[in-house]
Amino acid sequence: MKKKLLLGLWFSLLLGAIVVLFWQNEFKYSLPTPVPENYHKIAMGSRIDLKCCVNDNKPVFVHFYNPDCPCSRFNVPHVAGLIKKYGDRINFKIVVLNKEKSFTIEEIQDKFDAKIPVYFDSEMAKSCGVFSTPQAVLLDSSQKLYYRGNYNKTRYCTNADSNYAQQAIDSLLSHTNAPSFDALALRAYGCSLPKCTK
């Protein structure tokens, strides 16, 4: 009887550990990121002055990235692919949002295998209405907000049908109307920005 009780306790602890690991590493990232109380919404079509971007009449794509966020880490290959595919027609930027650790520009560029501008300015997120990572922001050539949202409905960016950021880029470059996206594209999922909530 004692053996069965110990075995049952062991399996209960093991199951509890599995549930905690699943929550910490997977499920909590499938839930929408809570909107901070002090959040100021920026409407689509608003002019965004990032003060970092040379106005060369190219659209600007800003990748908001936190190297400590699992969702950000999983989509690095996808973003690197976008940079390679569209880098001659769009000005790509990376904004690193991490208040806990210091990273160098070179470290970030190496992760994406791209020599593109890297910034460490959380005000850029605020200017674009971003409160989680990873998030994509696409500005048209007049620096108006064309798209702000997720890269894909899966955090691994494996579903080609829901490559939302890429669809926005294709739409902007082909001069068609912005595609209508579902809630999974526009509602923030991922990691809350450091110190953006109480």
JSON list of C-alpha atoms in Angstrom, two decimals:
[
{"chain": "A", "resi": 1, "resn": "MET", "atom": "CA", "xyz": [0.00, 0.00, 0.00]},
{"chain": "A", "resi": 2, "resn": "LYS", "atom": "CA", "xyz": [2.83, 2.37, 0.92]},
{"chain": "A", "resi": 3, "resn": "LYS", "atom": "CA", "xyz": [4.53, 1.63, -2.40]},
{"chain": "A", "resi": 4, "resn": "LYS", "atom": "CA", "xyz": [1.37, 2.51, -4.36]},
{"chain": "A", "resi": 5, "resn": "LEU", "atom": "CA", "xyz": [0.96, 5.73, -2.42]},
{"chain": "A", "resi": 6, "resn": "LEU", "atom": "CA", "xyz": [4.57, 6.77, -3.10]},
{"chain": "A", "resi": 7, "resn": "LEU", "atom": "CA", "xyz": [4.21, 5.83, -6.77]},
{"chain": "A", "resi": 8, "resn": "GLY", "atom": "CA", "xyz": [0.98, 7.84, -7.02]},
{"chain": "A", "resi": 9, "resn": "LEU", "atom": "CA", "xyz": [2.66, 10.81, -5.35]},
{"chain": "A", "resi": 10, "resn": "TRP", "atom": "CA", "xyz": [5.63, 10.53, -7.71]},
{"chain": "A", "resi": 11, "resn": "PHE", "atom": "CA", "xyz": [3.39, 10.48, -10.79]},
{"chain": "A", "resi": 12, "resn": "SER", "atom": "CA", "xyz": [1.38, 13.44, -9.44]},
{"chain": "A", "resi": 13, "resn": "LEU", "atom": "CA", "xyz": [4.58, 15.47, -8.96]},
{"chain": "A", "resi": 14, "resn": "LEU", "atom": "CA", "xyz": [5.78, 14.48, -12.43]},
{"chain": "A", "resi": 15, "resn": "LEU", "atom": "CA", "xyz": [2.45, 15.48, -13.99]},
{"chain": "A", "resi": 16, "resn": "GLY", "atom": "CA", "xyz": [2.51, 18.78, -12.07]},
{"chain": "A", "resi": 17, "resn": "ALA", "atom": "CA", "xyz": [6.04, 19.50, -13.34]},
{"chain": "A", "resi": 18, "resn": "ILE", "atom": "CA", "xyz": [4.97, 18.77, -16.92]},
{"chain": "A", "resi": 19, "resn": "VAL", "atom": "CA", "xyz": [1.97, 21.12, -16.60]},
{"chain": "A", "resi": 20, "resn": "VAL", "atom": "CA", "xyz": [4.17, 23.90, -15.19]},
{"chain": "A", "resi": 21, "resn": "LEU", "atom": "CA", "xyz": [6.76, 23.44, -17.97]},
{"chain": "A", "resi": 22, "resn": "PHE", "atom": "CA", "xyz": [4.03, 23.45, -20.63]},
{"chain": "A", "resi": 23, "resn": "TRP", "atom": "CA", "xyz": [2.58, 26.68, -19.17]},
{"chain": "A", "resi": 24, "resn": "GLN", "atom": "CA", "xyz": [6.00, 28.38, -18.91]},
{"chain": "A", "resi": 25, "resn": "ASN", "atom": "CA", "xyz": [7.23, 27.38, -22.36]},
{"chain": "A", "resi": 26, "resn": "GLU", "atom": "CA", "xyz": [4.17, 27.14, -24.58]},
{"chain": "A", "resi": 27, "resn": "PHE", "atom": "CA", "xyz": [0.62, 27.87, -23.45]},
{"chain": "A", "resi": 28, "resn": "LYS", "atom": "CA", "xyz": [1.09, 31.31, -21.90]},
{"chain": "A", "resi": 29, "resn": "TYR", "atom": "CA", "xyz": [2.48, 32.56, -25.24]},
{"chain": "A", "resi": 30, "resn": "SER", "atom": "CA", "xyz": [-0.66, 31.45, -27.07]},
{"chain": "A", "resi": 31, "resn": "LEU", "atom": "CA", "xyz": [-2.72, 33.88, -24.98]},
{"chain": "A", "resi": 32, "resn": "PRO", "atom": "CA", "xyz": [-3.01, 37.54, -25.98]},
{"chain": "A", "resi": 33, "resn": "THR", "atom": "CA", "xyz": [-0.48, 39.82, -24.28]},
{"chain": "A", "resi": 34, "resn": "PRO", "atom": "CA", "xyz": [-2.27, 41.92, -21.63]},
{"chain": "A", "resi": 35, "resn": "VAL", "atom": "CA", "xyz": [-2.70, 45.52, -22.71]},
{"chain": "A", "resi": 36, "resn": "PRO", "atom": "CA", "xyz": [-0.88, 47.82, -20.26]},
{"chain": "A", "resi": 37, "resn": "GLU", "atom": "CA", "xyz": [-3.02, 50.27, -18.29]},
{"chain": "A", "resi": 38, "resn": "ASN", "atom": "CA", "xyz": [-1.03, 53.23, -19.63]},
{"chain": "A", "resi": 39, "resn": "TYR", "atom": "CA", "xyz": [-1.23, 52.06, -23.26]},
{"chain": "A", "resi": 40, "resn": "HIS", "atom": "CA", "xyz": [-1.84, 54.78, -25.84]},
{"chain": "A", "resi": 41, "resn": "LYS", "atom": "CA", "xyz": [-3.29, 53.30, -29.03]},
{"chain": "A", "resi": 42, "resn": "ILE", "atom": "CA", "xyz": [-1.81, 54.45, -32.33]},
{"chain": "A", "resi": 43, "resn": "ALA", "atom": "CA", "xyz": [-4.29, 54.19, -35.21]},
{"chain": "A", "resi": 44, "resn": "MET", "atom": "CA", "xyz": [-3.46, 52.67, -38.59]},
{"chain": "A", "resi": 45, "resn": "GLY", "atom": "CA", "xyz": [-2.65, 55.42, -41.04]},
{"chain": "A", "resi": 46, "resn": "SER", "atom": "CA", "xyz": [-1.09, 57.63, -38.34]},
{"chain": "A", "resi": 47, "resn": "ARG", "atom": "CA", "xyz": [2.15, 59.32, -39.28]},
{"chain": "A", "resi": 48, "resn": "ILE", "atom": "CA", "xyz": [5.00, 57.93, -37.18]},
{"chain": "A", "resi": 49, "resn": "ASP", "atom": "CA", "xyz": [8.14, 60.02, -36.85]},
{"chain": "A", "resi": 50, "resn": "LEU", "atom": "CA", "xyz": [10.85, 57.63, -35.70]},
{"chain": "A", "resi": 51, "resn": "LYS", "atom": "CA", "xyz": [13.61, 60.23, -36.20]},
{"chain": "A", "resi": 52, "resn": "CYS", "atom": "CA", "xyz": [15.97, 57.40, -37.12]},
{"chain": "A", "resi": 53, "resn": "CYS", "atom": "CA", "xyz": [14.92, 56.74, -40.64]},
{"chain": "A", "resi": 54, "resn": "VAL", "atom": "CA", "xyz": [16.40, 58.43, -43.65]},
{"chain": "A", "resi": 55, "resn": "ASN", "atom": "CA", "xyz": [13.58, 59.52, -45.88]},
{"chain": "A", "resi": 56, "resn": "ASP", "atom": "CA", "xyz": [14.55, 57.85, -49.15]},
{"chain": "A", "resi": 57, "resn": "ASN", "atom": "CA", "xyz": [10.95, 57.14, -50.20]},
{"chain": "A", "resi": 58, "resn": "LYS", "atom": "CA", "xyz": [11.25, 53.47, -49.21]},
{"chain": "A", "resi": 59, "resn": "PRO", "atom": "CA", "xyz": [8.88, 51.85, -46.76]},
{"chain": "A", "resi": 60, "resn": "VAL", "atom": "CA", "xyz": [10.28, 51.12, -43.29]},
{"chain": "A", "resi": 61, "resn": "PHE", "atom": "CA", "xyz": [9.91, 47.78, -41.53]},
{"chain": "A", "resi": 62, "resn": "VAL", "atom": "CA", "xyz": [10.66, 47.76, -37.79]},
{"chain": "A", "resi": 63, "resn": "HIS", "atom": "CA", "xyz": [11.15, 44.47, -35.99]},
{"chain": "A", "resi": 64, "resn": "PHE", "atom": "CA", "xyz": [10.59, 44.79, -32.23]},
{"chain": "A", "resi": 65, "resn": "TYR", "atom": "CA", "xyz": [12.74, 42.12, -30.64]},
{"chain": "A", "resi": 66, "resn": "ASN", "atom": "CA", "xyz": [13.67, 40.87, -27.18]},
{"chain": "A", "resi": 67, "resn": "PRO", "atom": "CA", "xyz": [16.50, 38.29, -27.23]},
{"chain": "A", "resi": 68, "resn": "ASP", "atom": "CA", "xyz": [15.20, 36.82, -23.93]},
{"chain": "A", "resi": 69, "resn": "CYS", "atom": "CA", "xyz": [11.67, 36.26, -25.28]},
{"chain": "A", "resi": 70, "resn": "PRO", "atom": "CA", "xyz": [11.16, 32.69, -26.58]},
{"chain": "A", "resi": 71, "resn": "CYS", "atom": "CA", "xyz": [8.71, 33.95, -29.20]},
{"chain": "A", "resi": 72, "resn": "SER", "atom": "CA", "xyz": [11.29, 36.45, -30.48]},
{"chain": "A", "resi": 73, "resn": "ARG", "atom": "CA", "xyz": [13.98, 33.78, -30.61]},
{"chain": "A", "resi": 74, "resn": "PHE", "atom": "CA", "xyz": [11.77, 31.38, -32.55]},
{"chain": "A", "resi": 75, "resn": "ASN", "atom": "CA", "xyz": [10.98, 33.89, -35.29]},
{"chain": "A", "resi": 76, "resn": "VAL", "atom": "CA", "xyz": [14.58, 35.04, -35.99]},
{"chain": "A", "resi": 77, "resn": "PRO", "atom": "CA", "xyz": [14.93, 32.80, -39.10]},
{"chain": "A", "resi": 78, "resn": "HIS", "atom": "CA", "xyz": [11.63, 34.12, -40.47]},
{"chain": "A", "resi": 79, "resn": "VAL", "atom": "CA", "xyz": [12.61, 37.76, -39.98]},
{"chain": "A", "resi": 80, "resn": "ALA", "atom": "CA", "xyz": [16.07, 37.08, -41.43]},
{"chain": "A", "resi": 81, "resn": "GLY", "atom": "CA", "xyz": [14.33, 35.62, -44.48]},
{"chain": "A", "resi": 82, "resn": "LEU", "atom": "CA", "xyz": [12.18, 38.76, -44.87]},
{"chain": "A", "resi": 83, "resn": "ILE", "atom": "CA", "xyz": [15.30, 40.94, -44.66]},
{"chain": "A", "resi": 84, "resn": "LYS", "atom": "CA", "xyz": [17.02, 38.90, -47.38]},
{"chain": "A", "resi": 85, "resn": "LYS", "atom": "CA", "xyz": [13.95, 38.83, -49.64]},
{"chain": "A", "resi": 86, "resn": "TYR", "atom": "CA", "xyz": [12.86, 42.48, -49.34]},
{"chain": "A", "resi": 87, "resn": "GLY", "atom": "CA", "xyz": [15.99, 44.29, -48.12]},
{"chain": "A", "resi": 88, "resn": "ASP", "atom": "CA", "xyz": [16.56, 46.06, -51.43]},
{"chain": "A", "resi": 89, "resn": "ARG", "atom": "CA", "xyz": [13.04, 47.58, -51.43]},
{"chain": "A", "resi": 90, "resn": "ILE", "atom": "CA", "xyz": [12.41, 48.20, -47.73]},
{"chain": "A", "resi": 91, "resn": "ASN", "atom": "CA", "xyz": [14.49, 49.81, -44.97]},
{"chain": "A", "resi": 92, "resn": "PHE", "atom": "CA", "xyz": [14.61, 47.21, -42.20]},
{"chain": "A", "resi": 93, "resn": "LYS", "atom": "CA", "xyz": [15.32, 48.19, -38.59]},
{"chain": "A", "resi": 94, "resn": "ILE", "atom": "CA", "xyz": [15.55, 46.15, -35.42]},
{"chain": "A", "resi": 95, "resn": "VAL", "atom": "CA", "xyz": [14.56, 47.63, -32.07]},
{"chain": "A", "resi": 96, "resn": "VAL", "atom": "CA", "xyz": [15.87, 45.63, -29.12]},
{"chain": "A", "resi": 97, "resn": "LEU", "atom": "CA", "xyz": [13.62, 45.88, -26.08]},
{"chain": "A", "resi": 98, "resn": "ASN", "atom": "CA", "xyz": [15.32, 44.37, -23.06]},
{"chain": "A", "resi": 99, "resn": "LYS", "atom": "CA", "xyz": [16.02, 46.28, -19.86]},
{"chain": "A", "resi": 100, "resn": "GLU", "atom": "CA", "xyz": [17.68, 43.38, -18.05]},
{"chain": "A", "resi": 101, "resn": "LYS", "atom": "CA", "xyz": [20.74, 42.71, -20.22]},
{"chain": "A", "resi": 102, "resn": "SER", "atom": "CA", "xyz": [23.03, 44.60, -22.55]},
{"chain": "A", "resi": 103, "resn": "PHE", "atom": "CA", "xyz": [23.49, 43.51, -26.13]},
{"chain": "A", "resi": 104, "resn": "THR", "atom": "CA", "xyz": [25.73, 44.98, -28.80]},
{"chain": "A", "resi": 105, "resn": "ILE", "atom": "CA", "xyz": [24.65, 45.98, -32.27]},
{"chain": "A", "resi": 106, "resn": "GLU", "atom": "CA", "xyz": [27.01, 43.37, -33.70]},
{"chain": "A", "resi": 107, "resn": "GLU", "atom": "CA", "xyz": [25.46, 40.57, -31.57]},
{"chain": "A", "resi": 108, "resn": "ILE", "atom": "CA", "xyz": [22.00, 41.41, -32.86]},
{"chain": "A", "resi": 109, "resn": "GLN", "atom": "CA", "xyz": [23.14, 41.76, -36.46]},
{"chain": "A", "resi": 110, "resn": "ASP", "atom": "CA", "xyz": [24.87, 38.37, -36.20]},
{"chain": "A", "resi": 111, "resn": "LYS", "atom": "CA", "xyz": [21.66, 36.73, -34.96]},
{"chain": "A", "resi": 112, "resn": "PHE", "atom": "CA", "xyz": [19.84, 37.96, -38.07]},
{"chain": "A", "resi": 113, "resn": "ASP", "atom": "CA", "xyz": [22.82, 37.59, -40.41]},
{"chain": "A", "resi": 114, "resn": "ALA", "atom": "CA", "xyz": [22.16, 41.13, -41.63]},
{"chain": "A", "resi": 115, "resn": "LYS", "atom": "CA", "xyz": [23.98, 44.45, -41.34]},
{"chain": "A", "resi": 116, "resn": "ILE", "atom": "CA", "xyz": [20.90, 46.56, -40.71]},
{"chain": "A", "resi": 117, "resn": "PRO", "atom": "CA", "xyz": [20.39, 49.36, -38.18]},
{"chain": "A", "resi": 118, "resn": "VAL", "atom": "CA", "xyz": [19.79, 48.24, -34.59]},
{"chain": "A", "resi": 119, "resn": "TYR", "atom": "CA", "xyz": [18.30, 50.51, -31.91]},
{"chain": "A", "resi": 120, "resn": "PHE", "atom": "CA", "xyz": [17.84, 50.17, -28.15]},
{"chain": "A", "resi": 121, "resn": "ASP", "atom": "CA", "xyz": [15.14, 52.81, -27.76]},
{"chain": "A", "resi": 122, "resn": "SER", "atom": "CA", "xyz": [11.90, 51.78, -26.03]},
{"chain": "A", "resi": 123, "resn": "GLU", "atom": "CA", "xyz": [10.33, 55.10, -27.07]},
{"chain": "A", "resi": 124, "resn": "MET", "atom": "CA", "xyz": [10.16, 53.72, -30.62]},
{"chain": "A", "resi": 125, "resn": "ALA", "atom": "CA", "xyz": [7.81, 51.01, -29.36]},
{"chain": "A", "resi": 126, "resn": "LYS", "atom": "CA", "xyz": [5.65, 53.59, -27.65]},
{"chain": "A", "resi": 127, "resn": "SER", "atom": "CA", "xyz": [5.56, 55.73, -30.82]},
{"chain": "A", "resi": 128, "resn": "CYS", "atom": "CA", "xyz": [4.33, 52.73, -32.83]},
{"chain": "A", "resi": 129, "resn": "GLY", "atom": "CA", "xyz": [1.85, 51.42, -30.25]},
{"chain": "A", "resi": 130, "resn": "VAL", "atom": "CA", "xyz": [3.86, 48.25, -29.57]},
{"chain": "A", "resi": 131, "resn": "PHE", "atom": "CA", "xyz": [3.73, 46.63, -26.12]},
{"chain": "A", "resi": 132, "resn": "SER", "atom": "CA", "xyz": [5.00, 43.10, -26.75]},
{"chain": "A", "resi": 133, "resn": "THR", "atom": "CA", "xyz": [7.65, 41.21, -28.67]},
{"chain": "A", "resi": 134, "resn": "PRO", "atom": "CA", "xyz": [7.98, 40.07, -31.34]},
{"chain": "A", "resi": 135, "resn": "GLN", "atom": "CA", "xyz": [5.97, 42.63, -33.26]},
{"chain": "A", "resi": 136, "resn": "ALA", "atom": "CA", "xyz": [6.23, 43.95, -36.79]},
{"chain": "A", "resi": 137, "resn": "VAL", "atom": "CA", "xyz": [5.59, 47.54, -37.81]},
{"chain": "A", "resi": 138, "resn": "LEU", "atom": "CA", "xyz": [5.44, 48.53, -41.45]},
{"chain": "A", "resi": 139, "resn": "LEU", "atom": "CA", "xyz": [5.42, 52.20, -42.44]},
{"chain": "A", "resi": 140, "resn": "ASP", "atom": "CA", "xyz": [4.71, 53.29, -45.99]},
{"chain": "A", "resi": 141, "resn": "SER", "atom": "CA", "xyz": [7.07, 55.64, -47.83]},
{"chain": "A", "resi": 142, "resn": "SER", "atom": "CA", "xyz": [5.42, 58.66, -46.18]},
{"chain": "A", "resi": 143, "resn": "GLN", "atom": "CA", "xyz": [5.97, 57.09, -42.73]},
{"chain": "A", "resi": 144, "resn": "LYS", "atom": "CA", "xyz": [2.30, 56.30, -42.15]},
{"chain": "A", "resi": 145, "resn": "LEU", "atom": "CA", "xyz": [1.47, 53.18, -40.15]},
{"chain": "A", "resi": 146, "resn": "TYR", "atom": "CA", "xyz": [0.47, 50.51, -42.67]},
{"chain": "A", "resi": 147, "resn": "TYR", "atom": "CA", "xyz": [0.67, 47.43, -40.45]},
{"chain": "A", "resi": 148, "resn": "ARG", "atom": "CA", "xyz": [1.35, 46.67, -36.79]},
{"chain": "A", "resi": 149, "resn": "GLY", "atom": "CA", "xyz": [0.98, 43.13, -35.61]},
{"chain": "A", "resi": 150, "resn": "ASN", "atom": "CA", "xyz": [2.21, 39.58, -35.48]},
{"chain": "A", "resi": 151, "resn": "TYR", "atom": "CA", "xyz": [4.35, 37.70, -37.94]},
{"chain": "A", "resi": 152, "resn": "ASN", "atom": "CA", "xyz": [2.31, 34.51, -37.95]},
{"chain": "A", "resi": 153, "resn": "LYS", "atom": "CA", "xyz": [-0.40, 32.77, -35.96]},
{"chain": "A", "resi": 154, "resn": "THR", "atom": "CA", "xyz": [2.20, 30.26, -34.78]},
{"chain": "A", "resi": 155, "resn": "ARG", "atom": "CA", "xyz": [5.17, 31.47, -32.80]},
{"chain": "A", "resi": 156, "resn": "TYR", "atom": "CA", "xyz": [7.44, 29.29, -34.94]},
{"chain": "A", "resi": 157, "resn": "CYS", "atom": "CA", "xyz": [6.28, 31.11, -38.13]},
{"chain": "A", "resi": 158, "resn": "THR", "atom": "CA", "xyz": [5.60, 27.78, -39.83]},
{"chain": "A", "resi": 159, "resn": "ASN", "atom": "CA", "xyz": [2.14, 28.46, -41.27]},
{"chain": "A", "resi": 160, "resn": "ALA", "atom": "CA", "xyz": [2.65, 30.05, -44.70]},
{"chain": "A", "resi": 161, "resn": "ASP", "atom": "CA", "xyz": [-1.06, 30.98, -44.94]},
{"chain": "A", "resi": 162, "resn": "SER", "atom": "CA", "xyz": [-0.72, 33.26, -41.93]},
{"chain": "A", "resi": 163, "resn": "ASN", "atom": "CA", "xyz": [2.54, 35.08, -42.69]},
{"chain": "A", "resi": 164, "resn": "TYR", "atom": "CA", "xyz": [0.82, 38.34, -41.78]},
{"chain": "A", "resi": 165, "resn": "ALA", "atom": "CA", "xyz": [3.85, 40.64, -41.88]},
{"chain": "A", "resi": 166, "resn": "GLN", "atom": "CA", "xyz": [4.92, 39.24, -45.24]},
{"chain": "A", "resi": 167, "resn": "GLN", "atom": "CA", "xyz": [1.38, 39.65, -46.60]},
{"chain": "A", "resi": 168, "resn": "ALA", "atom": "CA", "xyz": [1.44, 43.29, -45.48]},
{"chain": "A", "resi": 169, "resn": "ILE", "atom": "CA", "xyz": [4.80, 43.83, -47.21]},
{"chain": "A", "resi": 170, "resn": "ASP", "atom": "CA", "xyz": [3.55, 42.23, -50.44]},
{"chain": "A", "resi": 171, "resn": "SER", "atom": "CA", "xyz": [0.39, 44.33, -50.35]},
{"chain": "A", "resi": 172, "resn": "LEU", "atom": "CA", "xyz": [2.29, 47.58, -49.76]},
{"chain": "A", "resi": 173, "resn": "LEU", "atom": "CA", "xyz": [4.86, 46.87, -52.48]},
{"chain": "A", "resi": 174, "resn": "SER", "atom": "CA", "xyz": [2.17, 45.94, -55.00]},
{"chain": "A", "resi": 175, "resn": "HIS", "atom": "CA", "xyz": [0.26, 49.16, -54.17]},
{"chain": "A", "resi": 176, "resn": "THR", "atom": "CA", "xyz": [-2.96, 47.31, -53.40]},
{"chain": "A", "resi": 177, "resn": "ASN", "atom": "CA", "xyz": [-5.29, 48.03, -50.52]},
{"chain": "A", "resi": 178, "resn": "ALA", "atom": "CA", "xyz": [-4.07, 46.75, -47.18]},
{"chain": "A", "resi": 179, "resn": "PRO", "atom": "CA", "xyz": [-5.32, 43.22, -46.65]},
{"chain": "A", "resi": 180, "resn": "SER", "atom": "CA", "xyz": [-7.91, 42.65, -43.97]},
{"chain": "A", "resi": 181, "resn": "PHE", "atom": "CA", "xyz": [-6.40, 40.62, -41.18]},
{"chain": "A", "resi": 182, "resn": "ASP", "atom": "CA", "xyz": [-8.06, 38.54, -38.51]},
{"chain": "A", "resi": 183, "resn": "ALA", "atom": "CA", "xyz": [-7.64, 39.11, -34.78]},
{"chain": "A", "resi": 184, "resn": "LEU", "atom": "CA", "xyz": [-4.65, 36.76, -34.65]},
{"chain": "A", "resi": 185, "resn": "ALA", "atom": "CA", "xyz": [-2.71, 39.17, -36.84]},
{"chain": "A", "resi": 186, "resn": "LEU", "atom": "CA", "xyz": [-3.52, 42.36, -34.99]},
{"chain": "A", "resi": 187, "resn": "ARG", "atom": "CA", "xyz": [-3.86, 41.32, -31.32]},
{"chain": "A", "resi": 188, "resn": "ALA", "atom": "CA", "xyz": [-0.46, 41.21, -29.63]},
{"chain": "A", "resi": 189, "resn": "TYR", "atom": "CA", "xyz": [0.84, 37.79, -28.61]},
{"chain": "A", "resi": 190, "resn": "GLY", "atom": "CA", "xyz": [4.20, 37.06, -27.10]},
{"chain": "A", "resi": 191, "resn": "CYS", "atom": "CA", "xyz": [6.22, 38.62, -24.30]},
{"chain": "A", "resi": 192, "resn": "SER", "atom": "CA", "xyz": [5.15, 41.80, -22.51]},
{"chain": "A", "resi": 193, "resn": "LEU", "atom": "CA", "xyz": [7.70, 44.54, -22.75]},
{"chain": "A", "resi": 194, "resn": "PRO", "atom": "CA", "xyz": [9.88, 44.88, -19.67]},
{"chain": "A", "resi": 195, "resn": "LYS", "atom": "CA", "xyz": [8.35, 47.17, -17.08]},
{"chain": "A", "resi": 196, "resn": "CYS", "atom": "CA", "xyz": [5.36, 48.15, -19.22]},
{"chain": "A", "resi": 197, "resn": "THR", "atom": "CA", "xyz": [2.83, 46.94, -16.65]},
{"chain": "A", "resi": 198, "resn": "LYS", "atom": "CA", "xyz": [2.59, 47.44, -12.90]}
]
